[in-house]
């Protein structure tokens, strides 16, 4: 099975900050890597698929990069509505494991 | 618009069984793979199972393999998961989720829509 790790596990940031979250797979997943945003009590929201494809309706301040085993999600200018937990997920092979999540909190 | 509505959650004793259902609407259900994903209290997301658009291929997380069975009824736009031999660690909110790719022969995972979830509590 492919194991996913994320760093950091949590971060404290201010509105307007640039934030980068990294995700690493235990073996290559090519570019089958998705990023989700999850807020308490709500359904998760797909932000980015195929490592770097921004989903329709997702603000352009979100971007993704990487391939193989190393990936990153960047928020160029953090907004109040971006405080949430972010998960990566490998979509390459079953079981389609999620990373442990990165919680973004207000500084 | 896409809507996924889960039902069937509740409290069940360890060793018991439960069947969750998911009613899908707003898209051509028979053309898309479907997933179950869960989140235990205070924990992260855990992928549980996937079923191909035609029901011919099913995959499971190791933690539920042999105990859970995913199925679908394309004539009713319904997704199910039969959960047997339930354990305390199965306590979670269970989400029904739609895969992105249409008529996908190979099983990959990109989840573009999620339901609101149904809570399953396994406790004596």
GROMACS .gro file of C-alpha atoms in nm:
model
  231
    1UNK     CA    1   0.000   0.000   0.000
    2UNK     CA    2   0.110   0.356  -0.068
    3UNK     CA    3   0.160   0.565   0.247
    4UNK     CA    4   0.104   0.940   0.240
    5UNK     CA    5   0.268   1.191   0.472
    6UNK     CA    6   0.207   1.564   0.504
    7UNK     CA    7   0.399   1.844   0.666
    8UNK     CA    8   0.346   2.036   0.872
    9UNK     CA    9   0.064   1.873   1.067
   10UNK     CA   10  -0.056   2.220   1.161
   11UNK     CA   11   0.046   2.575   1.095
   12UNK     CA   12  -0.044   2.914   1.227
   13UNK     CA   13  -0.065   3.195   0.973
   14UNK     CA   14  -0.208   3.540   0.922
   15UNK     CA   15  -0.441   3.671   0.653
   16UNK     CA   16  -0.229   3.759   0.352
   17UNK     CA   17   0.047   3.510   0.428
   18UNK     CA   18   0.184   3.271   0.167
   19UNK     CA   19   0.141   2.913   0.287
   20UNK     CA   20   0.289   2.591   0.150
   21UNK     CA   21   0.191   2.239   0.252
   22UNK     CA   22   0.392   1.941   0.137
   23UNK     CA   23   0.280   1.585   0.072
   24UNK     CA   24   0.499   1.283   0.013
   25UNK     CA   25   0.406   0.940  -0.118
   26UNK     CA   26   0.594   0.624  -0.020
   27UNK     CA   27   0.623   0.534  -0.389
   28UNK     CA   28   0.556   0.709  -0.715
   29UNK     CA   29   0.197   0.805  -0.785
   30UNK     CA   30   0.292   0.986  -1.108
   31UNK     CA   31   0.063   1.291  -1.098
   32UNK     CA   32  -0.239   1.110  -0.950
   33UNK     CA   33  -0.247   1.342  -0.651
   34UNK     CA   34  -0.548   1.534  -0.524
   35UNK     CA   35  -0.585   1.810  -0.265
   36UNK     CA   36  -0.899   1.864  -0.057
   37UNK     CA   37  -1.009   2.134   0.184
   38UNK     CA   38  -1.223   2.028   0.480
   39UNK     CA   39  -1.404   2.250   0.726
   40UNK     CA   40  -1.575   2.115   1.040
   41UNK     CA   41  -1.930   1.998   0.983
   42UNK     CA   42  -1.904   2.033   0.607
   43UNK     CA   43  -1.827   1.801   0.318
   44UNK     CA   44  -1.469   1.807   0.191
   45UNK     CA   45  -1.405   2.012  -0.120
   46UNK     CA   46  -1.179   1.911  -0.408
   47UNK     CA   47  -0.930   2.190  -0.478
   48UNK     CA   48  -0.675   2.035  -0.711
   49UNK     CA   49  -0.654   1.711  -0.908
   50UNK     CA   50  -0.373   1.558  -1.112
   51UNK     CA   51  -0.125   1.739  -0.886
   52UNK     CA   52  -0.175   2.080  -1.043
   53UNK     CA   53  -0.519   2.111  -1.208
   54UNK     CA   54  -0.727   2.371  -1.029
   55UNK     CA   55  -1.092   2.274  -1.004
   56UNK     CA   56  -1.359   2.501  -1.145
   57UNK     CA   57  -1.465   2.763  -0.894
   58UNK     CA   58  -1.155   2.731  -0.678
   59UNK     CA   59  -0.975   3.065  -0.632
   60UNK     CA   60  -0.652   3.110  -0.824
   61UNK     CA   61  -0.460   3.176  -0.502
   62UNK     CA   62  -0.451   2.796  -0.467
   63UNK     CA   63  -0.192   2.609  -0.670
   64UNK     CA   64  -0.040   2.263  -0.672
   65UNK     CA   65   0.281   2.117  -0.804
   66UNK     CA   66   0.490   1.803  -0.803
   67UNK     CA   67   0.510   1.456  -0.950
   68UNK     CA   68   0.631   1.115  -0.849
   69UNK     CA   69   0.655   1.121  -0.473
   70UNK     CA   70   0.679   1.488  -0.375
   71UNK     CA   71   0.397   1.739  -0.400
   72UNK     CA   72   0.299   2.075  -0.262
   73UNK     CA   73  -0.009   2.292  -0.220
   74UNK     CA   74   0.044   2.667  -0.202
   75UNK     CA   75  -0.198   2.937  -0.099
   76UNK     CA   76  -0.049   3.260  -0.228
   77UNK     CA   77  -0.237   3.499  -0.001
   78UNK     CA   78  -0.430   3.337   0.282
   79UNK     CA   79  -0.789   3.454   0.320
   80UNK     CA   80  -1.018   3.418   0.624
   81UNK     CA   81  -1.222   3.147   0.451
   82UNK     CA   82  -0.907   2.937   0.394
   83UNK     CA   83  -0.869   2.836   0.757
   84UNK     CA   84  -0.942   2.465   0.738
   85UNK     CA   85  -0.774   2.126   0.723
   86UNK     CA   86  -0.610   2.024   0.397
   87UNK     CA   87  -0.562   1.666   0.283
   88UNK     CA   88  -0.369   1.515  -0.002
   89UNK     CA   89  -0.486   1.185  -0.152
   90UNK     CA   90  -0.316   0.955  -0.396
   91UNK     CA   91  -0.549   0.846  -0.673
   92UNK     CA   92  -0.304   0.608  -0.841
   93UNK     CA   93  -0.376   0.272  -0.684
   94UNK     CA   94  -0.604   0.115  -0.427
   95UNK     CA   95  -0.621   0.171  -0.137
   96UNK     CA   96  -0.653   0.538  -0.226
   97UNK     CA   97  -0.490   0.672   0.086
   98UNK     CA   98  -0.522   1.020   0.228
   99UNK     CA   99  -0.247   1.206   0.403
  100UNK     CA  100  -0.298   1.277   0.775
  101UNK     CA  101  -0.399   1.636   0.708
  102UNK     CA  102  -0.261   1.984   0.773
  103UNK     CA  103  -0.467   2.215   0.991
  104UNK     CA  104  -0.431   2.583   0.904
  105UNK     CA  105  -0.522   2.806   1.198
  106UNK     CA  106  -0.533   3.180   1.252
  107UNK     CA  107  -0.226   3.337   1.409
  108UNK     CA  108  -2.684   1.998  -0.929
  109UNK     CA  109  -2.516   1.693  -0.781
  110UNK     CA  110  -2.668   1.574  -0.457
  111UNK     CA  111  -2.561   1.279  -0.244
  112UNK     CA  112  -2.768   1.198   0.063
  113UNK     CA  113  -2.652   0.932   0.305
  114UNK     CA  114  -2.879   0.745   0.545
  115UNK     CA  115  -2.871   0.445   0.774
  116UNK     CA  116  -2.628   0.562   1.037
  117UNK     CA  117  -2.688   0.507   1.406
  118UNK     CA  118  -2.567   0.327   1.714
  119UNK     CA  119  -2.477  -0.041   1.689
  120UNK     CA  120  -2.312  -0.283   1.929
  121UNK     CA  121  -1.967  -0.427   1.860
  122UNK     CA  122  -2.000  -0.727   1.632
  123UNK     CA  123  -2.321  -0.593   1.486
  124UNK     CA  124  -2.414  -0.496   1.132
  125UNK     CA  125  -2.540  -0.187   0.958
  126UNK     CA  126  -2.618  -0.093   0.601
  127UNK     CA  127  -2.562   0.260   0.481
  128UNK     CA  128  -2.738   0.396   0.176
  129UNK     CA  129  -2.665   0.692  -0.048
  130UNK     CA  130  -2.925   0.845  -0.278
  131UNK     CA  131  -2.768   1.017  -0.577
  132UNK     CA  132  -2.921   1.279  -0.803
  133UNK     CA  133  -2.823   1.554  -1.042
  134UNK     CA  134  -2.591   1.343  -1.256
  135UNK     CA  135  -2.596   1.020  -1.460
  136UNK     CA  136  -2.523   0.789  -1.170
  137UNK     CA  137  -2.461   0.477  -1.380
  138UNK     CA  138  -2.165   0.646  -1.552
  139UNK     CA  139  -1.953   0.718  -1.244
  140UNK     CA  140  -1.752   0.527  -0.993
  141UNK     CA  141  -1.850   0.587  -0.632
  142UNK     CA  142  -1.659   0.584  -0.305
  143UNK     CA  143  -1.717   0.563   0.067
  144UNK     CA  144  -1.485   0.770   0.285
  145UNK     CA  145  -1.500   0.801   0.663
  146UNK     CA  146  -1.374   1.029   0.937
  147UNK     CA  147  -1.345   0.905   1.293
  148UNK     CA  148  -1.396   1.162   1.571
  149UNK     CA  149  -1.094   1.389   1.591
  150UNK     CA  150  -0.916   1.203   1.312
  151UNK     CA  151  -0.845   1.258   0.944
  152UNK     CA  152  -1.016   1.128   0.633
  153UNK     CA  153  -0.989   0.757   0.562
  154UNK     CA  154  -1.078   0.610   0.224
  155UNK     CA  155  -1.298   0.301   0.269
  156UNK     CA  156  -1.410   0.155  -0.064
  157UNK     CA  157  -1.477   0.222  -0.432
  158UNK     CA  158  -1.704   0.060  -0.690
  159UNK     CA  159  -1.672   0.099  -1.065
  160UNK     CA  160  -1.956   0.261  -1.258
  161UNK     CA  161  -2.095  -0.077  -1.365
  162UNK     CA  162  -2.033  -0.251  -1.033
  163UNK     CA  163  -1.783  -0.494  -1.183
  164UNK     CA  164  -1.481  -0.386  -0.980
  165UNK     CA  165  -1.466  -0.312  -0.608
  166UNK     CA  166  -1.170  -0.222  -0.390
  167UNK     CA  167  -1.148  -0.187  -0.013
  168UNK     CA  168  -0.921  -0.044   0.253
  169UNK     CA  169  -0.733  -0.312   0.443
  170UNK     CA  170  -0.909  -0.204   0.763
  171UNK     CA  171  -1.252  -0.307   0.629
  172UNK     CA  172  -1.169  -0.583   0.383
  173UNK     CA  173  -1.375  -0.895   0.448
  174UNK     CA  174  -1.620  -0.705   0.672
  175UNK     CA  175  -1.763  -0.433   0.445
  176UNK     CA  176  -1.927  -0.480   0.106
  177UNK     CA  177  -1.989  -0.193  -0.133
  178UNK     CA  178  -2.266  -0.226  -0.389
  179UNK     CA  179  -2.484  -0.015  -0.614
  180UNK     CA  180  -2.821  -0.023  -0.788
  181UNK     CA  181  -2.795   0.182  -1.104
  182UNK     CA  182  -3.167   0.146  -1.171
  183UNK     CA  183  -3.240   0.329  -0.843
  184UNK     CA  184  -2.939   0.567  -0.834
  185UNK     CA  185  -2.836   0.416  -0.502
  186UNK     CA  186  -2.502   0.331  -0.344
  187UNK     CA  187  -2.471   0.104  -0.042
  188UNK     CA  188  -2.220  -0.029   0.202
  189UNK     CA  189  -2.299  -0.334   0.414
  190UNK     CA  190  -2.092  -0.322   0.731
  191UNK     CA  191  -2.056  -0.644   0.932
  192UNK     CA  192  -1.854  -0.741   1.240
  193UNK     CA  193  -1.841  -0.378   1.342
  194UNK     CA  194  -1.573  -0.262   1.583
  195UNK     CA  195  -1.536   0.045   1.802
  196UNK     CA  196  -1.275   0.177   1.559
  197UNK     CA  197  -1.538   0.185   1.283
  198UNK     CA  198  -1.708   0.472   1.466
  199UNK     CA  199  -1.701   0.760   1.218
  200UNK     CA  200  -1.892   0.989   0.990
  201UNK     CA  201  -1.931   0.802   0.662
  202UNK     CA  202  -1.934   1.002   0.341
  203UNK     CA  203  -2.073   0.889   0.009
  204UNK     CA  204  -1.864   1.041  -0.269
  205UNK     CA  205  -1.866   1.060  -0.646
  206UNK     CA  206  -1.563   0.998  -0.862
  207UNK     CA  207  -1.476   1.251  -1.126
  208UNK     CA  208  -1.413   1.032  -1.426
  209UNK     CA  209  -1.694   0.918  -1.655
  210UNK     CA  210  -1.714   0.555  -1.770
  211UNK     CA  211  -1.364   0.493  -1.640
  212UNK     CA  212  -1.238   0.145  -1.721
  213UNK     CA  213  -0.950   0.161  -1.476
  214UNK     CA  214  -1.007   0.251  -1.115
  215UNK     CA  215  -0.836   0.569  -1.007
  216UNK     CA  216  -0.960   0.822  -0.753
  217UNK     CA  217  -1.059   1.182  -0.788
  218UNK     CA  218  -1.353   1.266  -0.565
  219UNK     CA  219  -1.537   1.572  -0.691
  220UNK     CA  220  -1.858   1.561  -0.487
  221UNK     CA  221  -1.931   1.447  -0.134
  222UNK     CA  222  -2.245   1.395   0.069
  223UNK     CA  223  -2.289   1.552   0.410
  224UNK     CA  224  -2.217   1.224   0.587
  225UNK     CA  225  -2.394   0.993   0.830
  226UNK     CA  226  -2.264   0.907   1.175
  227UNK     CA  227  -2.204   0.547   1.274
  228UNK     CA  228  -2.132   0.480   1.641
  229UNK     CA  229  -2.018   0.135   1.749
  230UNK     CA  230  -2.062   0.107   2.122
  231UNK     CA  231  -2.208  -0.124   2.383
   0.00000   0.00000   0.00000
